[in-house]
Short mmCIF file of C-alpha atoms and ligand atoms in Angstrom, two decimals:
data_model
loop_
_atom_site.label_atom_id
_atom_site.label_comp_id
_atom_site.label_asym_id
_atom_site.label_seq_id
_atom_site.Cartn_x
_atom_site.Cartn_y
_atom_site.Cartn_z
CA MET A 1 21.99 13.44 -7.15
CA ALA A 2 19.84 10.44 -8.06
CA ALA A 3 17.01 10.97 -10.55
CA MET A 4 13.55 11.84 -9.31
CA LYS A 5 11.35 8.74 -9.03
CA ASN A 6 7.71 8.69 -10.11
CA ILE A 7 5.18 7.26 -7.69
CA VAL A 8 1.62 6.30 -8.76
CA ILE A 9 -0.81 5.71 -5.88
CA LEU A 10 -3.94 3.55 -6.27
CA ILE A 11 -6.89 4.20 -3.95
CA SER A 12 -10.52 3.13 -3.64
CA GLY A 13 -11.84 5.39 -0.91
CA ARG A 14 -10.88 7.81 1.84
CA GLY A 15 -7.20 7.96 0.90
CA SER A 16 -5.78 8.84 4.30
CA ASN A 17 -2.67 6.71 3.64
CA MET A 18 -2.20 8.41 0.27
CA GLU A 19 -2.47 11.76 2.07
CA ALA A 20 0.17 10.71 4.60
CA VAL A 21 2.53 9.74 1.76
CA VAL A 22 1.94 13.00 -0.11
CA ARG A 23 2.58 15.05 3.04
CA ALA A 24 5.75 13.11 3.97
CA ALA A 25 7.18 13.36 0.43
CA GLN A 26 6.67 17.11 0.53
CA ALA A 27 7.80 17.74 4.14
CA GLU A 28 10.89 15.51 3.80
CA GLN A 29 11.67 16.57 0.23
CA TRP A 30 11.93 13.08 -1.15
CA PRO A 31 13.65 12.70 -4.53
CA ALA A 32 10.29 11.59 -5.88
CA ARG A 33 7.09 13.04 -7.21
CA ILE A 34 3.56 11.72 -6.68
CA ALA A 35 2.87 11.54 -10.42
CA ALA A 36 -0.76 10.45 -10.14
CA VAL A 37 -3.49 9.15 -7.88
CA ILE A 38 -5.74 6.63 -9.63
CA SER A 39 -9.00 5.17 -8.31
CA ASN A 40 -11.34 2.37 -9.42
CA ARG A 41 -14.20 4.45 -8.01
CA ALA A 42 -15.17 7.95 -9.14
CA ASP A 43 -16.52 8.75 -5.67
CA ALA A 44 -13.25 8.00 -3.79
CA LYS A 45 -12.84 10.89 -1.33
CA GLY A 46 -9.06 10.83 -1.72
CA LEU A 47 -9.32 12.12 -5.30
CA GLU A 48 -10.36 15.53 -3.94
CA PHE A 49 -7.27 15.86 -1.75
CA ALA A 50 -5.00 14.81 -4.64
CA ALA A 51 -6.55 17.29 -7.08
CA ALA A 52 -6.39 20.06 -4.46
CA HIS A 53 -2.66 19.37 -4.18
CA GLY A 54 -2.07 19.64 -7.92
CA ILE A 55 -1.64 15.90 -8.41
CA ALA A 56 -2.96 14.31 -11.63
CA THR A 57 -5.95 12.05 -10.97
CA ALA A 58 -7.62 9.34 -13.04
CA VAL A 59 -10.55 7.02 -12.56
CA VAL A 60 -10.69 3.54 -14.12
CA PRO A 61 -14.09 2.18 -13.03
CA ASN A 62 -13.86 -1.59 -12.59
CA LYS A 63 -17.62 -1.78 -13.21
CA ASP A 64 -17.04 -0.71 -16.85
CA TYR A 65 -15.05 -3.87 -17.61
CA ALA A 66 -16.40 -7.35 -18.25
CA SER A 67 -13.45 -9.21 -16.69
CA ARG A 68 -10.65 -8.66 -14.20
CA GLU A 69 -8.16 -9.02 -17.08
CA ALA A 70 -9.85 -6.25 -19.05
CA PHE A 71 -9.98 -3.96 -16.02
CA ASP A 72 -6.34 -4.63 -15.18
CA ALA A 73 -5.31 -3.89 -18.78
CA ALA A 74 -7.05 -0.50 -18.65
CA LEU A 75 -5.61 0.20 -15.21
CA ALA A 76 -2.07 -0.65 -16.41
CA GLU A 77 -2.49 1.70 -19.36
CA ALA A 78 -3.58 4.55 -17.06
CA ILE A 79 -0.66 3.86 -14.68
CA ASP A 80 1.98 3.54 -17.42
CA ALA A 81 1.08 7.00 -18.77
CA PHE A 82 2.94 8.28 -15.68
CA ALA A 83 6.08 6.10 -16.11
CA PRO A 84 6.05 4.85 -12.53
CA ASP A 85 9.12 3.65 -10.68
CA LEU A 86 6.83 2.57 -7.85
CA VAL A 87 3.10 1.69 -7.65
CA VAL A 88 1.58 2.13 -4.17
CA LEU A 89 -1.68 0.43 -3.16
CA ALA A 90 -3.28 2.59 -0.46
CA GLY A 91 -6.67 1.18 0.45
CA PHE A 92 -7.06 -0.19 -3.05
CA MET A 93 -9.87 -2.76 -2.95
CA ARG A 94 -9.64 -4.84 -6.17
CA ILE A 95 -7.70 -8.08 -6.32
CA LEU A 96 -5.14 -7.83 -9.14
CA THR A 97 -4.51 -10.50 -11.78
CA PRO A 98 -1.16 -12.33 -11.99
CA GLY A 99 -0.31 -10.61 -15.29
CA PHE A 100 -0.80 -7.18 -13.76
CA VAL A 101 1.25 -8.11 -10.70
CA GLU A 102 4.06 -9.45 -12.93
CA ARG A 103 4.22 -6.15 -14.85
CA TYR A 104 5.06 -4.27 -11.63
CA ALA A 105 7.07 -7.03 -9.93
CA GLY A 106 9.48 -5.60 -7.37
CA ARG A 107 8.00 -2.11 -7.67
CA MET A 108 4.52 -2.40 -6.18
CA LEU A 109 3.81 -2.06 -2.44
CA ASN A 110 0.64 -2.60 -0.36
CA ILE A 111 -0.29 -1.76 3.23
CA HIS A 112 -2.48 -4.41 4.81
CA PRO A 113 -4.25 -3.78 8.12
CA SER A 114 -3.06 -6.83 10.07
CA LEU A 115 0.09 -8.42 11.41
CA LEU A 116 0.58 -10.76 8.45
CA PRO A 117 0.57 -13.73 8.17
CA HIS A 118 -2.48 -13.30 10.43
CA PHE A 119 -5.67 -12.29 8.70
CA PRO A 120 -5.04 -11.83 4.98
CA GLY A 121 -8.08 -10.63 3.02
CA LEU A 122 -10.88 -8.39 4.20
CA HIS A 123 -12.42 -7.57 7.65
CA THR A 124 -9.12 -7.89 9.48
CA HIS A 125 -10.13 -5.86 12.53
CA GLU A 126 -13.21 -7.99 13.17
CA ALA A 127 -11.08 -11.10 12.71
CA ALA A 128 -8.39 -9.98 15.19
CA LEU A 129 -11.10 -9.23 17.80
CA ALA A 130 -12.91 -12.53 17.16
CA ALA A 131 -9.62 -14.42 17.56
CA GLY A 132 -8.98 -12.73 20.93
CA HIS A 133 -5.55 -11.44 19.89
CA ALA A 134 -3.82 -9.09 22.32
CA GLN A 135 -1.97 -7.42 19.45
CA HIS A 136 -3.00 -6.27 16.02
CA GLY A 137 -1.36 -3.96 13.49
CA ALA A 138 -0.39 -3.36 9.89
CA THR A 139 2.09 -4.74 7.38
CA VAL A 140 3.75 -3.24 4.33
CA HIS A 141 4.62 -5.83 1.72
CA PHE A 142 5.58 -6.19 -1.92
CA VAL A 143 2.57 -7.29 -3.99
CA THR A 144 2.72 -10.78 -5.46
CA ALA A 145 -0.02 -12.82 -7.17
CA GLU A 146 -0.97 -14.50 -3.91
CA LEU A 147 -3.13 -12.07 -1.94
CA ASP A 148 -1.37 -10.44 1.03
CA HIS A 149 1.50 -12.94 0.87
CA GLY A 150 4.30 -10.91 -0.72
CA PRO A 151 7.68 -10.23 0.91
CA MET A 152 7.23 -8.13 4.04
CA VAL A 153 9.04 -4.77 4.33
CA ASP A 154 7.93 -3.65 7.82
CA GLN A 155 5.20 -4.06 10.41
CA VAL A 156 3.76 -2.10 13.32
CA ALA A 157 1.90 -3.61 16.28
CA VAL A 158 -0.76 -1.93 18.42
CA PRO A 159 -2.47 -3.31 21.51
CA VAL A 160 -6.02 -4.60 21.43
CA LEU A 161 -7.71 -2.86 24.40
CA PRO A 162 -10.70 -3.91 26.53
CA GLY A 163 -13.92 -2.71 24.98
CA ASP A 164 -12.43 -2.33 21.50
CA THR A 165 -14.75 -2.46 18.52
CA ALA A 166 -13.63 -2.85 14.92
CA GLN A 167 -14.00 0.92 14.66
CA THR A 168 -11.82 1.85 17.69
CA LEU A 169 -9.25 -0.78 16.78
CA SER A 170 -9.03 0.24 13.12
CA ALA A 171 -8.56 3.89 14.14
CA ARG A 172 -5.65 2.88 16.40
CA VAL A 173 -4.07 0.85 13.58
CA LEU A 174 -4.67 3.59 10.98
CA GLU A 175 -2.77 6.18 13.02
CA GLN A 176 0.28 3.87 12.91
CA GLU A 177 -0.21 3.08 9.21
CA HIS A 178 0.33 6.76 8.55
CA VAL A 179 3.79 6.50 10.10
CA LEU A 180 4.69 3.03 8.78
CA TYR A 181 3.79 3.46 5.11
CA PRO A 182 5.58 6.75 4.31
CA ARG A 183 8.74 5.43 6.01
CA ALA A 184 8.67 2.16 3.99
CA ILE A 185 8.04 4.02 0.72
CA ARG A 186 10.90 6.37 1.49
CA TRP A 187 13.20 3.34 1.91
CA PHE A 188 12.18 2.11 -1.53
CA ILE A 189 12.74 5.55 -3.07
CA GLU A 190 16.19 5.72 -1.45
CA ASP A 191 17.06 2.25 -2.85
CA LYS A 192 17.38 0.80 0.66
CA LEU A 193 15.27 -2.31 0.02
CA GLN A 194 16.41 -5.47 -1.70
CA VAL A 195 14.27 -8.54 -2.29
CA GLU A 196 16.05 -11.89 -2.49
CA ASP A 197 14.24 -15.26 -2.43
CA GLY A 198 11.09 -13.71 -1.04
CA GLN A 199 12.96 -11.99 1.81
CA VAL A 200 13.30 -8.22 2.11
CA TYR A 201 16.60 -6.79 3.27
CA GLY A 202 16.48 -3.21 4.49
CA PRO A 203 16.75 -0.91 7.48
CA HIS A 204 14.62 -3.19 9.66
CA HIS A 205 15.92 -6.46 8.23
CA PRO A 206 19.73 -6.46 8.25
CA ARG A 207 21.50 -9.28 6.52
CA PRO A 208 22.86 -12.00 8.77
CA THR A 209 26.57 -11.43 9.37
CA HIS A 210 27.55 -15.12 9.06
N1 NHR B 1 -3.69 -8.26 -5.59
C1 NHR B 1 -2.78 -9.20 -5.54
N2 NHR B 1 -2.64 -9.99 -6.60
N3 NHR B 1 -2.01 -9.42 -4.44
C2 NHR B 1 -2.16 -8.68 -3.35
O1 NHR B 1 -1.36 -8.90 -2.30
C3 NHR B 1 -3.13 -7.64 -3.34
C4 NHR B 1 -3.88 -7.46 -4.50
C5 NHR B 1 -4.87 -6.47 -4.55
C6 NHR B 1 -5.14 -5.70 -3.45
C7 NHR B 1 -4.84 -5.17 -1.04
C8 NHR B 1 -5.58 -6.15 -0.11
C9 NHR B 1 -5.51 -5.76 1.35
O2 NHR B 1 -4.49 -5.23 1.78
C10 NHR B 1 -4.42 -5.90 -2.26
C11 NHR B 1 -3.42 -6.84 -2.21
C12 NHR B 1 -8.95 -6.35 -1.85
C13 NHR B 1 -9.40 -7.59 -1.46
C14 NHR B 1 -10.74 -8.12 -1.96
O3 NHR B 1 -11.19 -9.17 -1.53
C15 NHR B 1 -8.63 -8.34 -0.61
C16 NHR B 1 -7.38 -7.84 -0.18
C17 NHR B 1 -6.94 -6.61 -0.59
C18 NHR B 1 -7.73 -5.84 -1.41
N4 NHR B 1 -11.42 -7.44 -2.92
C19 NHR B 1 -12.66 -7.80 -3.54
C20 NHR B 1 -12.44 -8.31 -4.98
O4 NHR B 1 -13.25 -9.15 -5.41
C21 NHR B 1 -13.62 -6.63 -3.68
C22 NHR B 1 -13.91 -6.00 -2.36
C23 NHR B 1 -14.58 -4.61 -2.55
O5 NHR B 1 -14.67 -4.11 -3.67
O6 NHR B 1 -14.95 -4.03 -1.50
O7 NHR B 1 -11.51 -7.87 -5.69
O8 NHR B 1 -6.43 -6.07 2.10
C1 GAR B 2 -6.35 1.20 5.57
O1 GAR B 2 -6.56 0.73 6.90
C2 GAR B 2 -5.65 0.14 4.73
O2 GAR B 2 -4.69 -0.57 5.46
C3 GAR B 2 -6.81 -0.76 4.40
O3 GAR B 2 -7.92 0.07 4.23
C4 GAR B 2 -7.73 1.31 4.88
C5 GAR B 2 -7.70 2.41 3.81
O4 GAR B 2 -7.76 3.66 4.41
N1 GAR B 2 -6.54 -1.49 3.20
C6 GAR B 2 -7.24 -2.55 2.86
O5 GAR B 2 -8.06 -3.05 3.59
C7 GAR B 2 -6.94 -3.06 1.47
N2 GAR B 2 -7.85 -4.11 1.17
P1 GAR B 2 -7.36 4.95 3.57
O6 GAR B 2 -8.17 4.91 2.29
O7 GAR B 2 -7.79 6.09 4.44
O8 GAR B 2 -5.89 4.92 3.32
#
């Protein structure tokens, strides 16, 4: 049997995606442990769920550091204490420096609440409504230095419905994020994803046959 993999999850707030990953790992008996949940904010609600489930937690407050480089160095030290095979961004709200991203190249995933390449950055639900899109959704991607532009692992689409607000639309997307993200992370844990030339090959991206 393959060795257990260590997953470190980074959050900034509610942590519902983190919770979905923890529950899936447990219910499906992944060959992985959630080694730690780390937040840049002491008041992140998700820390309570993690602690209640016996998961190690840590807080690295970005406000305590004078520069992004100094924050990222402290964050990397906290992460590396748990020897991660995979770092999972789950509603993590700080842009990461190129040096930090390089350290975890090929082993750091993010879930972004839009159908990338539409709407990188913040306020994606408002942007999808303002653009009049009929579809919106979420994307799991490997993290690279360029924000929300890393190789895409999987996406889910949801309809934009008449009368939607950012709140109703984000709730519809979030429900699907909780299916999408655990499945993508499981693929990584099971060594089913390969990245070549910025392209992910995996269960939803078979290699061309000729
Ligand atoms: N870092 C890199 N280098 N690359 C990515 O793809 C990243 C990343 C860090 C976070 C998540 C991302 C998202 O899915 C993510 C992807 C924060 C911001 C942001 O503007 C934008 C995108 C994402 C996360 N943050 C502000 C900042 O100045 C702070 C906002 C706040 O604190 O509320 O860092 O959407
Ligand atoms: C999720 O919708 C996630 O995709 C998004 O924030 C929400 C976090 O919810 N991520 C970002 O916007 C990253 N900048 P959660 O804390 O309940 O998982």
